[in-house]
Amino acid sequence: DTAVSQTPKYLVTQMGNDKSIKCEQNLGHDTMYWYKQDSKKFLKIMFSYNNKELIINETVPNRFSPKSPDKAHLNLHINSLELGDSAVYFCASSPPRGGFIEQFFGPGTRLTVL
Amino acid sequence: GNSVTQMEGPVTLSEEAFLTINCTYTATGYPSLFWYVQYPGEGLQLLLKATKADDKGSNKGFEATYRKETTSFHLEKGSVQVSDSAVYFCALLPSGGYQKVTFGIGTKLQVIP
């Protein structure tokens, strides 16, 4: 009964390929996020969706496209992968605003671009 | 804009030593403040929180007090254990509307026996 799950856990691919990472949460939360963590552990938000609607879109290359088929899922598709995309990508979710906003993180997907 | 500044690690301590990890922030209004912990190979998890000035968050022996006058939220623990070895992130969430959490750079703590 994992709260926030991501697949795959590891992803190794060649430059130029297209890949997707999937995220699902079973917490009933309305808001989901994608973060990128670089090799120095710096954590940067990429996108946030609330009830399938994009609400935060940081300065991220167009090659990254999030998709939220329903409020329990937020997938990340990356086109034309580059070496600099190598990082750990974390999905997270949080409950509706109005109460305490804790973010629940998935276990991460380590992407390595060769 | 909003920002969080925390000490850059790594911090290496012997077991049972006292821990302080400094965190200061810049934000308008009254943000909520958090400490998240990331154990090796895992995602972040909330360690403690404070939502208003003078609140003290505490969990697992860790404490942090929301100090508006010094815009700080330093993390402390009286006696660290090897199992506390992890990366610690200070974070803030501005008040009002849909806002993003701003994380600090993370401080790696290594506790040696």
GROMACS .gro file of C-alpha atoms in nm:
model
  227
    1ASP     CA    1   0.000   0.000   0.000
    2THR     CA    2   0.262   0.247  -0.119
    3ALA     CA    3   0.144   0.608  -0.094
    4VAL     CA    4   0.330   0.757  -0.390
    5SER     CA    5   0.481   0.514  -0.638
    6GLN     CA    6   0.698   0.572  -0.942
    7THR     CA    7   0.805   0.346  -1.227
    8PRO     CA    8   1.065   0.267  -1.325
    9LYS     CA    9   1.308   0.304  -1.036
   10TYR     CA   10   1.606   0.308  -1.269
   11LEU     CA   11   1.619   0.415  -1.631
   12VAL     CA   12   1.930   0.396  -1.847
   13THR     CA   13   1.902   0.517  -2.204
   14GLN     CA   14   2.091   0.667  -2.494
   15MET     CA   15   2.099   1.033  -2.590
   16GLY     CA   16   1.823   1.126  -2.829
   17ASN     CA   17   1.574   0.867  -2.705
   18ASP     CA   18   1.225   0.942  -2.571
   19LYS     CA   19   1.124   0.802  -2.233
   20SER     CA   20   0.842   0.824  -1.981
   21ILE     CA   21   0.824   0.803  -1.604
   22LYS     CA   22   0.495   0.718  -1.437
   23CYS     CA   23   0.367   0.831  -1.100
   24GLU     CA   24   0.062   0.726  -0.903
   25GLN     CA   25  -0.064   0.827  -0.560
   26ASN     CA   26  -0.333   0.650  -0.359
   27LEU     CA   27  -0.368   0.919  -0.093
   28GLY     CA   28  -0.664   1.095  -0.250
   29HIS     CA   29  -0.459   1.412  -0.292
   30ASP     CA   30  -0.551   1.681  -0.541
   31THR     CA   31  -0.205   1.817  -0.616
   32MET     CA   32   0.093   1.639  -0.768
   33TYR     CA   33   0.445   1.753  -0.853
   34TRP     CA   34   0.758   1.660  -1.042
   35TYR     CA   35   1.098   1.753  -0.900
   36LYS     CA   36   1.447   1.706  -1.042
   37GLN     CA   37   1.735   1.634  -0.804
   38ASP     CA   38   2.084   1.675  -0.944
   39SER     CA   39   2.402   1.500  -0.838
   40LYS     CA   40   2.462   1.757  -0.563
   41LYS     CA   41   2.120   1.682  -0.415
   42PHE     CA   42   1.978   2.019  -0.523
   43LEU     CA   43   1.601   1.982  -0.558
   44LYS     CA   44   1.417   2.186  -0.819
   45ILE     CA   45   1.045   2.186  -0.890
   46MET     CA   46   0.949   2.129  -1.251
   47PHE     CA   47   0.570   2.104  -1.265
   48SER     CA   48   0.266   2.095  -1.043
   49TYR     CA   49  -0.087   1.982  -1.127
   50ASN     CA   50  -0.402   2.036  -0.926
   51ASN     CA   51  -0.700   1.821  -1.022
   52LYS     CA   52  -0.543   1.750  -1.362
   53GLU     CA   53  -0.479   2.120  -1.426
   54LEU     CA   54  -0.128   2.260  -1.466
   55ILE     CA   55  -0.064   2.524  -1.199
   56ILE     CA   56   0.314   2.548  -1.180
   57ASN     CA   57   0.540   2.527  -1.481
   58GLU     CA   58   0.896   2.627  -1.406
   59THR     CA   59   1.151   2.707  -1.670
   60VAL     CA   60   1.185   2.359  -1.810
   61PRO     CA   61   1.277   2.269  -2.171
   62ASN     CA   62   0.984   2.189  -2.399
   63ARG     CA   63   1.123   1.838  -2.428
   64PHE     CA   64   0.964   1.771  -2.090
   65SER     CA   65   0.589   1.722  -2.103
   66PRO     CA   66   0.380   1.624  -1.803
   67LYS     CA   67   0.047   1.449  -1.846
   68SER     CA   68  -0.221   1.397  -1.583
   69PRO     CA   69  -0.491   1.155  -1.700
   70ASP     CA   70  -0.664   1.181  -1.362
   71LYS     CA   71  -0.581   1.337  -1.028
   72ALA     CA   72  -0.414   1.019  -0.901
   73HIS     CA   73  -0.160   1.004  -1.184
   74LEU     CA   74   0.104   1.240  -1.315
   75ASN     CA   75   0.338   1.109  -1.582
   76LEU     CA   76   0.648   1.274  -1.723
   77HIS     CA   77   0.749   1.229  -2.083
   78ILE     CA   78   1.091   1.340  -2.201
   79ASN     CA   79   1.177   1.375  -2.570
   80SER     CA   80   1.524   1.379  -2.723
   81LEU     CA   81   1.706   1.300  -2.401
   82GLU     CA   82   2.032   1.485  -2.333
   83LEU     CA   83   2.326   1.408  -2.105
   84GLY     CA   84   2.220   1.692  -1.874
   85ASP     CA   85   1.887   1.523  -1.809
   86SER     CA   86   2.065   1.263  -1.597
   87ALA     CA   87   1.928   1.308  -1.246
   88VAL     CA   88   1.685   1.160  -0.996
   89TYR     CA   89   1.326   1.259  -1.066
   90PHE     CA   90   1.082   1.265  -0.777
   91CYS     CA   91   0.707   1.269  -0.792
   92ALA     CA   92   0.518   1.410  -0.494
   93SER     CA   93   0.162   1.483  -0.390
   94SER     CA   94  -0.008   1.701  -0.131
   95PRO     CA   95  -0.360   1.736   0.008
   96PRO     CA   96  -0.594   2.025  -0.077
   97ARG     CA   97  -0.495   2.367   0.049
   98GLY     CA   98  -0.670   2.478   0.364
   99GLY     CA   99  -0.503   2.242   0.602
  100PHE     CA  100  -0.140   2.166   0.662
  101ILE     CA  101   0.040   2.111   0.336
  102GLU     CA  102   0.281   1.824   0.364
  103GLN     CA  103   0.432   1.687   0.048
  104PHE     CA  104   0.457   1.310   0.016
  105PHE     CA  105   0.740   1.199  -0.207
  106GLY     CA  106   0.781   0.891  -0.419
  107PRO     CA  107   1.103   0.684  -0.406
  108GLY     CA  108   1.249   0.852  -0.714
  109THR     CA  109   1.352   0.745  -1.063
  110ARG     CA  110   1.722   0.757  -1.136
  111LEU     CA  111   1.763   0.851  -1.501
  112THR     CA  112   2.101   0.799  -1.664
  113VAL     CA  113   2.153   0.926  -2.017
  114LEU     CA  114   2.456   0.781  -2.196
  115GLY     CA  115   1.150   3.611  -0.444
  116ASN     CA  116   1.148   3.342  -0.178
  117SER     CA  117   1.467   3.168  -0.080
  118VAL     CA  118   1.606   2.928   0.178
  119THR     CA  119   1.970   2.928   0.284
  120GLN     CA  120   2.113   2.637   0.476
  121MET     CA  121   2.462   2.538   0.565
  122GLU     CA  122   2.643   2.334   0.309
  123GLY     CA  123   2.769   2.003   0.433
  124PRO     CA  124   2.878   1.750   0.478
  125VAL     CA  125   2.851   1.759   0.854
  126THR     CA  126   3.032   1.475   1.028
  127LEU     CA  127   2.958   1.404   1.393
  128SER     CA  128   3.032   1.129   1.639
  129GLU     CA  129   2.741   0.935   1.783
  130GLU     CA  130   2.571   1.116   2.075
  131ALA     CA  131   2.705   1.456   1.966
  132PHE     CA  132   2.482   1.764   1.952
  133LEU     CA  133   2.355   1.863   1.608
  134THR     CA  134   2.268   2.204   1.471
  135ILE     CA  135   2.192   2.267   1.106
  136ASN     CA  136   2.129   2.633   1.035
  137CYS     CA  137   1.851   2.752   0.808
  138THR     CA  138   1.745   3.108   0.726
  139TYR     CA  139   1.479   3.218   0.485
  140THR     CA  140   1.357   3.513   0.282
  141ALA     CA  141   0.986   3.543   0.215
  142THR     CA  142   0.705   3.793   0.235
  143GLY     CA  143   0.423   3.739   0.478
  144TYR     CA  144   0.408   3.434   0.698
  145PRO     CA  145   0.530   3.120   0.525
  146SER     CA  146   0.512   2.770   0.669
  147LEU     CA  147   0.851   2.616   0.740
  148PHE     CA  148   0.960   2.254   0.716
  149TRP     CA  149   1.249   2.019   0.758
  150TYR     CA  150   1.251   1.718   0.527
  151VAL     CA  151   1.491   1.424   0.555
  152GLN     CA  152   1.619   1.205   0.273
  153TYR     CA  153   1.772   0.872   0.368
  154PRO     CA  154   2.007   0.708   0.115
  155GLY     CA  155   1.823   0.580  -0.191
  156GLU     CA  156   1.485   0.714  -0.079
  157GLY     CA  157   1.255   1.007  -0.142
  158LEU     CA  158   1.215   1.299   0.096
  159GLN     CA  159   0.992   1.264   0.398
  160LEU     CA  160   0.866   1.529   0.632
  161LEU     CA  161   1.059   1.548   0.959
  162LEU     CA  162   0.890   1.842   1.128
  163LYS     CA  163   0.701   2.160   1.056
  164ALA     CA  164   0.600   2.499   1.197
  165THR     CA  165   0.327   2.716   1.055
  166LYS     CA  166   0.355   3.039   1.255
  167ALA     CA  167   0.607   3.246   1.445
  168ASP     CA  168   0.738   3.094   1.772
  169ASP     CA  169   0.598   2.751   1.685
  170LYS     CA  170   0.833   2.466   1.770
  171GLY     CA  171   0.824   2.161   1.548
  172SER     CA  172   0.956   1.836   1.692
  173ASN     CA  173   0.985   1.473   1.585
  174LYS     CA  174   1.221   1.181   1.658
  175GLY     CA  175   1.426   1.396   1.895
  176PHE     CA  176   1.473   1.673   1.638
  177GLU     CA  177   1.347   2.025   1.708
  178ALA     CA  178   1.325   2.356   1.522
  179THR     CA  179   1.170   2.686   1.626
  180TYR     CA  180   1.017   2.936   1.382
  181ARG     CA  181   1.193   3.265   1.459
  182LYS     CA  182   1.037   3.550   1.266
  183GLU     CA  183   1.271   3.813   1.409
  184THR     CA  184   1.579   3.635   1.278
  185THR     CA  185   1.399   3.461   0.985
  186SER     CA  186   1.546   3.132   1.097
  187PHE     CA  187   1.441   2.771   1.149
  188HIS     CA  188   1.751   2.592   1.277
  189LEU     CA  189   1.736   2.215   1.321
  190GLU     CA  190   1.872   2.068   1.645
  191LYS     CA  191   1.908   1.730   1.808
  192GLY     CA  192   2.066   1.667   2.143
  193SER     CA  193   2.222   1.329   2.071
  194VAL     CA  194   2.257   1.199   1.716
  195GLN     CA  195   2.264   0.833   1.619
  196VAL     CA  196   2.422   0.656   1.323
  197SER     CA  197   2.070   0.604   1.187
  198ASP     CA  198   2.029   0.984   1.157
  199SER     CA  199   2.281   0.987   0.872
  200ALA     CA  200   2.089   1.143   0.582
  201VAL     CA  201   2.044   1.463   0.385
  202TYR     CA  202   1.833   1.730   0.558
  203PHE     CA  203   1.638   1.992   0.361
  204CYS     CA  204   1.496   2.312   0.501
  205ALA     CA  205   1.192   2.435   0.306
  206LEU     CA  206   0.928   2.705   0.303
  207LEU     CA  207   0.578   2.733   0.163
  208PRO     CA  208   0.445   3.086   0.114
  209SER     CA  209   0.097   3.162   0.237
  210GLY     CA  210  -0.198   3.206   0.004
  211GLY     CA  211  -0.308   3.043  -0.320
  212TYR     CA  212  -0.119   2.779  -0.511
  213GLN     CA  213   0.239   2.832  -0.416
  214LYS     CA  214   0.546   2.619  -0.466
  215VAL     CA  215   0.766   2.489  -0.189
  216THR     CA  216   1.117   2.634  -0.197
  217PHE     CA  217   1.384   2.393  -0.076
  218GLY     CA  218   1.731   2.468   0.054
  219ILE     CA  219   2.033   2.296  -0.099
  220GLY     CA  220   2.030   2.013   0.154
  221THR     CA  221   2.286   1.936   0.424
  222LYS     CA  222   2.438   1.591   0.436
  223LEU     CA  223   2.486   1.456   0.787
  224GLN     CA  224   2.716   1.166   0.855
  225VAL     CA  225   2.721   1.018   1.204
  226ILE     CA  226   3.011   0.791   1.285
  227PRO     CA  227   3.010   0.534   1.568
   0.00000   0.00000   0.00000
